[in-house]
Each structure stands twice: as C-alpha cells, then as structure tokens.
C-alpha cells in the first residue's frame, strides 16, 4: 500500500493556542468524538463522520435560532401589553 502525502494541519493546544503539525502518513487519523473519546478512521471515514457531525450541528444551530426568535417575540409581547409605570 502506497503512503499518502504528508498532511499539514493546525492543532489546538488549548485556550485557542494553535500550532502547525505535520502527519507523515495520514492514511488513518484520530477523530475526537467527544467526552474524551477518539476513533481511528481512514480519511474517507473521517470525512463521512465530519459531514454527519456538521449536518447535526447545523440542525442544532437552526433549532436554537428558532428558540431565540420565539423568546424575543414573547419579550416584545410582554413589553407591549404591560402598562408603563406611573
């Protein structure tokens, strides 16, 4: 099996402090799943996983945007029906 070209990437060391890293043979990469768990995946598997995660996060973002709009509408409604102080 032929080695893939080296992969250059940015790694977060914490507190948004990034350093450049080079992976000499990126046929398999570790993907953070959350809660401290990682999976070793091939590049196509990692891309599929990240596409699914991206869609999930987009749906979550859309839901939170709708919830925020409802809350703002309720606040406006309460402010309009509440009489001003004397």
PDB file of N, CA and C in Angstrom:
ATOM      1  N   UNK A   1       0.841  -1.176   0.000  1.00  0.00           N
ATOM      2  CA  UNK A   1       0.000   0.000   0.000  1.00  0.00           C
ATOM      3  C   UNK A   1       0.885   1.237   0.000  1.00  0.00           C
ATOM      4  N   UNK A   2       0.599   2.154  -0.890  1.00  0.00           N
ATOM      5  CA  UNK A   2       1.412   3.347  -1.058  1.00  0.00           C
ATOM      6  C   UNK A   2       1.086   4.374   0.013  1.00  0.00           C
ATOM      7  N   UNK A   3       2.099   5.018   0.575  1.00  0.00           N
ATOM      8  CA  UNK A   3       1.909   6.030   1.615  1.00  0.00           C
ATOM      9  C   UNK A   3       1.305   7.288   1.006  1.00  0.00           C
ATOM     10  N   UNK A   4       0.413   7.918   1.746  1.00  0.00           N
ATOM     11  CA  UNK A   4      -0.205   9.166   1.304  1.00  0.00           C
ATOM     12  C   UNK A   4       0.776  10.313   1.519  1.00  0.00           C
ATOM     13  N   UNK A   5       0.528  11.409   0.839  1.00  0.00           N
ATOM     14  CA  UNK A   5       1.363  12.598   1.004  1.00  0.00           C
ATOM     15  C   UNK A   5       1.210  13.123   2.426  1.00  0.00           C
ATOM     16  N   UNK A   6       2.235  13.745   2.980  1.00  0.00           N
ATOM     17  CA  UNK A   6       2.130  14.294   4.340  1.00  0.00           C
ATOM     18  C   UNK A   6       0.991  15.298   4.448  1.00  0.00           C
ATOM     19  N   UNK A   7       0.384  15.347   5.612  1.00  0.00           N
ATOM     20  CA  UNK A   7      -0.749  16.234   5.879  1.00  0.00           C
ATOM     21  C   UNK A   7      -0.297  17.318   6.842  1.00  0.00           C
ATOM     22  N   UNK A   8      -0.477  18.582   6.452  1.00  0.00           N
ATOM     23  CA  UNK A   8      -0.178  19.702   7.343  1.00  0.00           C
ATOM     24  C   UNK A   8      -1.493  20.200   7.920  1.00  0.00           C
ATOM     25  N   UNK A   9      -1.511  20.442   9.224  1.00  0.00           N
ATOM     26  CA  UNK A   9      -2.741  20.838   9.890  1.00  0.00           C
ATOM     27  C   UNK A   9      -2.427  21.746  11.064  1.00  0.00           C
ATOM     28  N   UNK A  10      -3.464  22.321  11.648  1.00  0.00           N
ATOM     29  CA  UNK A  10      -3.340  23.143  12.847  1.00  0.00           C
ATOM     30  C   UNK A  10      -3.907  22.343  14.012  1.00  0.00           C
ATOM     31  N   UNK A  11      -3.193  22.335  15.140  1.00  0.00           N
ATOM     32  CA  UNK A  11      -3.622  21.594  16.326  1.00  0.00           C
ATOM     33  C   UNK A  11      -3.834  22.590  17.454  1.00  0.00           C
ATOM     34  N   UNK A  12      -5.007  22.503  18.105  1.00  0.00           N
ATOM     35  CA  UNK A  12      -5.329  23.370  19.239  1.00  0.00           C
ATOM     36  C   UNK A  12      -4.720  22.771  20.500  1.00  0.00           C
ATOM     37  N   UNK A  13      -3.780  23.486  21.104  1.00  0.00           N
ATOM     38  CA  UNK A  13      -3.157  23.014  22.335  1.00  0.00           C
ATOM     39  C   UNK A  13      -3.972  23.399  23.565  1.00  0.00           C
ATOM     40  N   UNK A  14      -5.011  24.176  23.370  1.00  0.00           N
ATOM     41  CA  UNK A  14      -5.846  24.639  24.469  1.00  0.00           C
ATOM     42  C   UNK A  14      -5.894  26.152  24.472  1.00  0.00           C
ATOM     43  N   UNK A  15      -6.998  26.687  24.946  1.00  0.00           N
ATOM     44  CA  UNK A  15      -7.192  28.148  25.014  1.00  0.00           C
ATOM     45  C   UNK A  15      -6.986  28.803  23.645  1.00  0.00           C
ATOM     46  N   UNK A  16      -7.388  28.114  22.587  1.00  0.00           N
ATOM     47  CA  UNK A  16      -7.252  28.605  21.214  1.00  0.00           C
ATOM     48  C   UNK A  16      -5.811  28.950  20.852  1.00  0.00           C
ATOM     49  N   UNK A  17      -4.862  28.214  21.374  1.00  0.00           N
ATOM     50  CA  UNK A  17      -3.453  28.358  21.015  1.00  0.00           C
ATOM     51  C   UNK A  17      -3.129  27.238  20.028  1.00  0.00           C
ATOM     52  N   UNK A  18      -2.934  27.599  18.758  1.00  0.00           N
ATOM     53  CA  UNK A  18      -2.740  26.616  17.695  1.00  0.00           C
ATOM     54  C   UNK A  18      -1.276  26.542  17.275  1.00  0.00           C
ATOM     55  N   UNK A  19      -0.845  25.351  16.927  1.00  0.00           N
ATOM     56  CA  UNK A  19       0.479  25.135  16.355  1.00  0.00           C
ATOM     57  C   UNK A  19       0.304  24.328  15.069  1.00  0.00           C
ATOM     58  N   UNK A  20       1.261  24.464  14.168  1.00  0.00           N
ATOM     59  CA  UNK A  20       1.238  23.711  12.922  1.00  0.00           C
ATOM     60  C   UNK A  20       1.835  22.326  13.175  1.00  0.00           C
ATOM     61  N   UNK A  21       1.182  21.322  12.643  1.00  0.00           N
ATOM     62  CA  UNK A  21       1.670  19.949  12.799  1.00  0.00           C
ATOM     63  C   UNK A  21       1.713  19.293  11.421  1.00  0.00           C
ATOM     64  N   UNK A  22       2.593  18.318  11.272  1.00  0.00           N
ATOM     65  CA  UNK A  22       2.672  17.553  10.029  1.00  0.00           C
ATOM     66  C   UNK A  22       2.544  16.077  10.360  1.00  0.00           C
ATOM     67  N   UNK A  23       1.602  15.414   9.681  1.00  0.00           N
ATOM     68  CA  UNK A  23       1.400  13.977   9.845  1.00  0.00           C
ATOM     69  C   UNK A  23       2.078  13.322   8.652  1.00  0.00           C
ATOM     70  N   UNK A  24       3.157  12.540   8.875  1.00  0.00           N
ATOM     71  CA  UNK A  24       3.917  11.991   7.753  1.00  0.00           C
ATOM     72  C   UNK A  24       3.122  11.019   6.876  1.00  0.00           C
ATOM     73  N   UNK A  25       2.244  10.207   7.474  1.00  0.00           N
ATOM     74  CA  UNK A  25       1.481   9.219   6.709  1.00  0.00           C
ATOM     75  C   UNK A  25       0.035   9.221   7.200  1.00  0.00           C
ATOM     76  N   UNK A  26      -0.801  10.096   6.643  1.00  0.00           N
ATOM     77  CA  UNK A  26      -2.158  10.266   7.161  1.00  0.00           C
ATOM     78  C   UNK A  26      -3.188   9.299   6.575  1.00  0.00           C
ATOM     79  N   UNK A  27      -2.829   8.017   6.444  1.00  0.00           N
ATOM     80  CA  UNK A  27      -3.822   7.072   5.937  1.00  0.00           C
ATOM     81  C   UNK A  27      -4.913   6.843   6.970  1.00  0.00           C
ATOM     82  N   UNK A  28      -4.575   7.010   8.233  1.00  0.00           N
ATOM     83  CA  UNK A  28      -5.555   6.896   9.305  1.00  0.00           C
ATOM     84  C   UNK A  28      -5.357   8.093  10.236  1.00  0.00           C
ATOM     85  N   UNK A  29      -6.466   8.676  10.693  1.00  0.00           N
ATOM     86  CA  UNK A  29      -6.406   9.829  11.589  1.00  0.00           C
ATOM     87  C   UNK A  29      -7.285   9.552  12.798  1.00  0.00           C
ATOM     88  N   UNK A  30      -6.993  10.235  13.907  1.00  0.00           N
ATOM     89  CA  UNK A  30      -7.824  10.147  15.099  1.00  0.00           C
ATOM     90  C   UNK A  30      -8.808  11.302  15.069  1.00  0.00           C
ATOM     91  N   UNK A  31     -10.081  10.994  15.280  1.00  0.00           N
ATOM     92  CA  UNK A  31     -11.142  11.992  15.262  1.00  0.00           C
ATOM     93  C   UNK A  31     -11.753  12.055  16.658  1.00  0.00           C
ATOM     94  N   UNK A  32     -11.853  13.275  17.201  1.00  0.00           N
ATOM     95  CA  UNK A  32     -12.450  13.462  18.519  1.00  0.00           C
ATOM     96  C   UNK A  32     -13.961  13.236  18.416  1.00  0.00           C
ATOM     97  N   UNK A  33     -14.470  12.316  19.223  1.00  0.00           N
ATOM     98  CA  UNK A  33     -15.905  12.013  19.222  1.00  0.00           C
ATOM     99  C   UNK A  33     -16.636  12.776  20.311  1.00  0.00           C
ATOM    100  N   UNK A  34     -15.903  13.255  21.294  1.00  0.00           N
ATOM    101  CA  UNK A  34     -16.491  13.964  22.423  1.00  0.00           C
ATOM    102  C   UNK A  34     -16.308  13.175  23.697  1.00  0.00           C
ATOM    103  N   UNK A  35     -16.391  13.856  24.826  1.00  0.00           N
ATOM    104  CA  UNK A  35     -16.244  13.240  26.146  1.00  0.00           C
ATOM    105  C   UNK A  35     -14.901  12.520  26.292  1.00  0.00           C
ATOM    106  N   UNK A  36     -13.865  13.000  25.575  1.00  0.00           N
ATOM    107  CA  UNK A  36     -12.546  12.406  25.675  1.00  0.00           C
ATOM    108  C   UNK A  36     -12.348  11.145  24.865  1.00  0.00           C
ATOM    109  N   UNK A  37     -13.306  10.788  24.027  1.00  0.00           N
ATOM    110  CA  UNK A  37     -13.191   9.594  23.194  1.00  0.00           C
ATOM    111  C   UNK A  37     -12.719   9.962  21.794  1.00  0.00           C
ATOM    112  N   UNK A  38     -11.863   9.112  21.222  1.00  0.00           N
ATOM    113  CA  UNK A  38     -11.344   9.304  19.878  1.00  0.00           C
ATOM    114  C   UNK A  38     -11.538   8.014  19.095  1.00  0.00           C
ATOM    115  N   UNK A  39     -11.684   8.147  17.770  1.00  0.00           N
ATOM    116  CA  UNK A  39     -11.777   6.976  16.891  1.00  0.00           C
ATOM    117  C   UNK A  39     -10.692   7.094  15.833  1.00  0.00           C
ATOM    118  N   UNK A  40     -10.033   5.984  15.538  1.00  0.00           N
ATOM    119  CA  UNK A  40      -9.044   5.962  14.461  1.00  0.00           C
ATOM    120  C   UNK A  40      -9.780   5.590  13.177  1.00  0.00           C
ATOM    121  N   UNK A  41      -9.806   6.522  12.222  1.00  0.00           N
ATOM    122  CA  UNK A  41     -10.573   6.345  11.000  1.00  0.00           C
ATOM    123  C   UNK A  41      -9.686   6.574   9.780  1.00  0.00           C
ATOM    124  N   UNK A  42     -10.084   5.968   8.666  1.00  0.00           N
ATOM    125  CA  UNK A  42      -9.429   6.295   7.405  1.00  0.00           C
ATOM    126  C   UNK A  42      -9.913   7.681   6.989  1.00  0.00           C
ATOM    127  N   UNK A  43      -9.235   8.293   6.027  1.00  0.00           N
ATOM    128  CA  UNK A  43      -9.651   9.634   5.605  1.00  0.00           C
ATOM    129  C   UNK A  43     -11.084   9.660   5.065  1.00  0.00           C
ATOM    130  N   UNK A  44     -11.516   8.712   4.212  1.00  0.00           N
ATOM    131  CA  UNK A  44     -12.919   8.742   3.760  1.00  0.00           C
ATOM    132  C   UNK A  44     -13.914   8.563   4.915  1.00  0.00           C
ATOM    133  N   UNK A  45     -13.583   7.681   5.878  1.00  0.00           N
ATOM    134  CA  UNK A  45     -14.457   7.500   7.038  1.00  0.00           C
ATOM    135  C   UNK A  45     -14.529   8.782   7.852  1.00  0.00           C
ATOM    136  N   UNK A  46     -13.385   9.439   8.031  1.00  0.00           N
ATOM    137  CA  UNK A  46     -13.350  10.682   8.800  1.00  0.00           C
ATOM    138  C   UNK A  46     -14.172  11.763   8.105  1.00  0.00           C
ATOM    139  N   UNK A  47     -14.072  11.855   6.782  1.00  0.00           N
ATOM    140  CA  UNK A  47     -14.864  12.853   6.055  1.00  0.00           C
ATOM    141  C   UNK A  47     -16.358  12.593   6.199  1.00  0.00           C
ATOM    142  N   UNK A  48     -16.769  11.317   6.100  1.00  0.00           N
ATOM    143  CA  UNK A  48     -18.193  10.987   6.279  1.00  0.00           C
ATOM    144  C   UNK A  48     -18.657  11.369   7.682  1.00  0.00           C
ATOM    145  N   UNK A  49     -17.839  11.047   8.674  1.00  0.00           N
ATOM    146  CA  UNK A  49     -18.189  11.375  10.061  1.00  0.00           C
ATOM    147  C   UNK A  49     -18.326  12.887  10.235  1.00  0.00           C
ATOM    148  N   UNK A  50     -17.382  13.641   9.692  1.00  0.00           N
ATOM    149  CA  UNK A  50     -17.418  15.100   9.854  1.00  0.00           C
ATOM    150  C   UNK A  50     -18.579  15.728   9.104  1.00  0.00           C
ATOM    151  N   UNK A  51     -18.965  15.161   7.949  1.00  0.00           N
ATOM    152  CA  UNK A  51     -20.136  15.668   7.238  1.00  0.00           C
ATOM    153  C   UNK A  51     -21.403  15.447   8.053  1.00  0.00           C
ATOM    154  N   UNK A  52     -21.518  14.250   8.660  1.00  0.00           N
ATOM    155  CA  UNK A  52     -22.693  13.968   9.503  1.00  0.00           C
ATOM    156  C   UNK A  52     -22.716  14.897  10.714  1.00  0.00           C
ATOM    157  N   UNK A  53     -21.549  15.074  11.345  1.00  0.00           N
ATOM    158  CA  UNK A  53     -21.480  15.946  12.520  1.00  0.00           C
ATOM    159  C   UNK A  53     -21.831  17.386  12.136  1.00  0.00           C
ATOM    160  N   UNK A  54     -21.370  17.826  10.973  1.00  0.00           N
ATOM    161  CA  UNK A  54     -21.667  19.182  10.506  1.00  0.00           C
ATOM    162  C   UNK A  54     -23.176  19.363  10.299  1.00  0.00           C
ATOM    163  N   UNK A  55     -23.829  18.376   9.682  1.00  0.00           N
ATOM    164  CA  UNK A  55     -25.292  18.458   9.483  1.00  0.00           C
ATOM    165  C   UNK A  55     -26.018  18.499  10.828  1.00  0.00           C
ATOM    166  N   UNK A  56     -25.574  17.673  11.779  1.00  0.00           N
ATOM    167  CA  UNK A  56     -26.195  17.651  13.105  1.00  0.00           C
ATOM    168  C   UNK A  56     -26.049  19.012  13.793  1.00  0.00           C
ATOM    169  N   UNK A  57     -24.845  19.585  13.742  1.00  0.00           N
ATOM    170  CA  UNK A  57     -24.624  20.880  14.367  1.00  0.00           C
ATOM    171  C   UNK A  57     -25.411  21.984  13.684  1.00  0.00           C
ATOM    172  N   UNK A  58     -25.586  21.882  12.360  1.00  0.00           N
ATOM    173  CA  UNK A  58     -26.392  22.880  11.648  1.00  0.00           C
ATOM    174  C   UNK A  58     -27.852  22.801  12.086  1.00  0.00           C
ATOM    175  N   UNK A  59     -28.384  21.564  12.231  1.00  0.00           N
ATOM    176  CA  UNK A  59     -29.772  21.415  12.705  1.00  0.00           C
ATOM    177  C   UNK A  59     -29.913  21.974  14.121  1.00  0.00           C
ATOM    178  N   UNK A  60     -28.929  21.717  14.976  1.00  0.00           N
ATOM    179  CA  UNK A  60     -28.964  22.248  16.341  1.00  0.00           C
ATOM    180  C   UNK A  60     -28.930  23.774  16.323  1.00  0.00           C
ATOM    181  N   UNK A  61     -28.080  24.341  15.484  1.00  0.00           N
ATOM    182  CA  UNK A  61     -27.993  25.796  15.361  1.00  0.00           C
ATOM    183  C   UNK A  61     -29.322  26.382  14.887  1.00  0.00           C
ATOM    184  N   UNK A  62     -29.940  25.761  13.895  1.00  0.00           N
ATOM    185  CA  UNK A  62     -31.234  26.234  13.392  1.00  0.00           C
ATOM    186  C   UNK A  62     -32.290  26.186  14.488  1.00  0.00           C
ATOM    187  N   UNK A  63     -32.304  25.118  15.273  1.00  0.00           N
ATOM    188  CA  UNK A  63     -33.266  24.976  16.355  1.00  0.00           C
ATOM    189  C   UNK A  63     -33.066  26.066  17.408  1.00  0.00           C
ATOM    190  N   UNK A  64     -31.828  26.329  17.765  1.00  0.00           N
ATOM    191  CA  UNK A  64     -31.554  27.363  18.763  1.00  0.00           C
ATOM    192  C   UNK A  64     -31.898  28.754  18.236  1.00  0.00           C
ATOM    193  N   UNK A  65     -31.705  28.967  16.941  1.00  0.00           N
ATOM    194  CA  UNK A  65     -32.075  30.249  16.332  1.00  0.00           C
ATOM    195  C   UNK A  65     -33.587  30.444  16.413  1.00  0.00           C
ATOM    196  N   UNK A  66     -34.349  29.385  16.103  1.00  0.00           N
ATOM    197  CA  UNK A  66     -35.817  29.475  16.198  1.00  0.00           C
ATOM    198  C   UNK A  66     -36.249  29.730  17.641  1.00  0.00           C
ATOM    199  N   UNK A  67     -35.626  29.020  18.587  1.00  0.00           N
ATOM    200  CA  UNK A  67     -35.971  29.226  20.004  1.00  0.00           C
ATOM    201  C   UNK A  67     -35.685  30.656  20.425  1.00  0.00           C
ATOM    202  N   UNK A  68     -34.567  31.214  19.989  1.00  0.00           N
ATOM    203  CA  UNK A  68     -34.229  32.598  20.324  1.00  0.00           C
ATOM    204  C   UNK A  68     -35.235  33.575  19.755  1.00  0.00           C
ATOM    205  N   UNK A  69     -35.687  33.329  18.530  1.00  0.00           N
ATOM    206  CA  UNK A  69     -36.691  34.211  17.910  1.00  0.00           C
ATOM    207  C   UNK A  69     -38.005  34.154  18.678  1.00  0.00           C
ATOM    208  N   UNK A  70     -38.398  32.962  19.135  1.00  0.00           N
ATOM    209  CA  UNK A  70     -39.631  32.834  19.931  1.00  0.00           C
ATOM    210  C   UNK A  70     -39.511  33.590  21.242  1.00  0.00           C
ATOM    211  N   UNK A  71     -38.374  33.485  21.883  1.00  0.00           N
ATOM    212  CA  UNK A  71     -38.171  34.175  23.160  1.00  0.00           C
ATOM    213  C   UNK A  71     -38.219  35.686  22.951  1.00  0.00           C
ATOM    214  N   UNK A  72     -37.562  36.187  21.895  1.00  0.00           N
ATOM    215  CA  UNK A  72     -37.612  37.627  21.613  1.00  0.00           C
ATOM    216  C   UNK A  72     -39.046  38.079  21.343  1.00  0.00           C
ATOM    217  N   UNK A  73     -39.828  37.263  20.623  1.00  0.00           N
ATOM    218  CA  UNK A  73     -41.223  37.615  20.339  1.00  0.00           C
ATOM    219  C   UNK A  73     -42.033  37.663  21.626  1.00  0.00           C
ATOM    220  N   UNK A  74     -41.820  36.720  22.540  1.00  0.00           N
ATOM    221  CA  UNK A  74     -42.543  36.729  23.808  1.00  0.00           C
ATOM    222  C   UNK A  74     -42.167  37.953  24.644  1.00  0.00           C
ATOM    223  N   UNK A  75     -40.905  38.330  24.643  1.00  0.00           N
ATOM    224  CA  UNK A  75     -40.474  39.511  25.391  1.00  0.00           C
ATOM    225  C   UNK A  75     -41.147  40.756  24.827  1.00  0.00           C
ATOM    226  N   UNK A  76     -41.183  40.879  23.507  1.00  0.00           N
ATOM    227  CA  UNK A  76     -41.854  42.041  22.895  1.00  0.00           C
ATOM    228  C   UNK A  76     -43.328  42.072  23.264  1.00  0.00           C
ATOM    229  N   UNK A  77     -43.966  40.907  23.228  1.00  0.00           N
ATOM    230  CA  UNK A  77     -45.384  40.837  23.559  1.00  0.00           C
ATOM    231  C   UNK A  77     -45.626  41.303  24.987  1.00  0.00           C
ATOM    232  N   UNK A  78     -44.813  40.821  25.917  1.00  0.00           N
ATOM    233  CA  UNK A  78     -44.975  41.222  27.319  1.00  0.00           C
ATOM    234  C   UNK A  78     -44.730  42.707  27.492  1.00  0.00           C
ATOM    235  N   UNK A  79     -43.723  43.235  26.815  1.00  0.00           N
ATOM    236  CA  UNK A  79     -43.438  44.662  26.927  1.00  0.00           C
ATOM    237  C   UNK A  79     -44.556  45.525  26.339  1.00  0.00           C
ATOM    238  N   UNK A  80     -45.237  45.036  25.290  1.00  0.00           N
ATOM    239  CA  UNK A  80     -46.316  45.814  24.670  1.00  0.00           C
ATOM    240  C   UNK A  80     -47.591  45.789  25.495  1.00  0.00           C
ATOM    241  N   UNK A  81     -47.884  44.699  26.189  1.00  0.00           N
ATOM    242  CA  UNK A  81     -49.140  44.611  26.939  1.00  0.00           C
ATOM    243  C   UNK A  81     -48.982  45.082  28.380  1.00  0.00           C
ATOM    244  N   UNK A  82     -47.764  45.277  28.848  1.00  0.00           N
ATOM    245  CA  UNK A  82     -47.551  45.744  30.216  1.00  0.00           C
ATOM    246  C   UNK A  82     -47.673  47.260  30.242  1.00  0.00           C
ATOM    247  N   UNK A  83     -48.555  47.787  31.132  1.00  0.00           N
ATOM    248  CA  UNK A  83     -48.698  49.243  31.184  1.00  0.00           C
ATOM    249  C   UNK A  83     -47.421  49.895  31.736  1.00  0.00           C
ATOM    250  N   UNK A  84     -47.128  51.114  31.282  1.00  0.00           N
ATOM    251  CA  UNK A  84     -45.937  51.793  31.787  1.00  0.00           C
ATOM    252  C   UNK A  84     -46.122  52.151  33.267  1.00  0.00           C
ATOM    253  N   UNK A  85     -45.014  52.260  33.992  1.00  0.00           N
ATOM    254  CA  UNK A  85     -45.133  52.625  35.415  1.00  0.00           C
ATOM    255  C   UNK A  85     -45.675  54.049  35.558  1.00  0.00           C
ATOM    256  N   UNK A  86     -46.388  54.315  36.658  1.00  0.00           N
ATOM    257  CA  UNK A  86     -46.990  55.682  36.847  1.00  0.00           C
ATOM    258  C   UNK A  86     -45.951  56.755  37.075  1.00  0.00           C
TER     259      UNK A  86
END
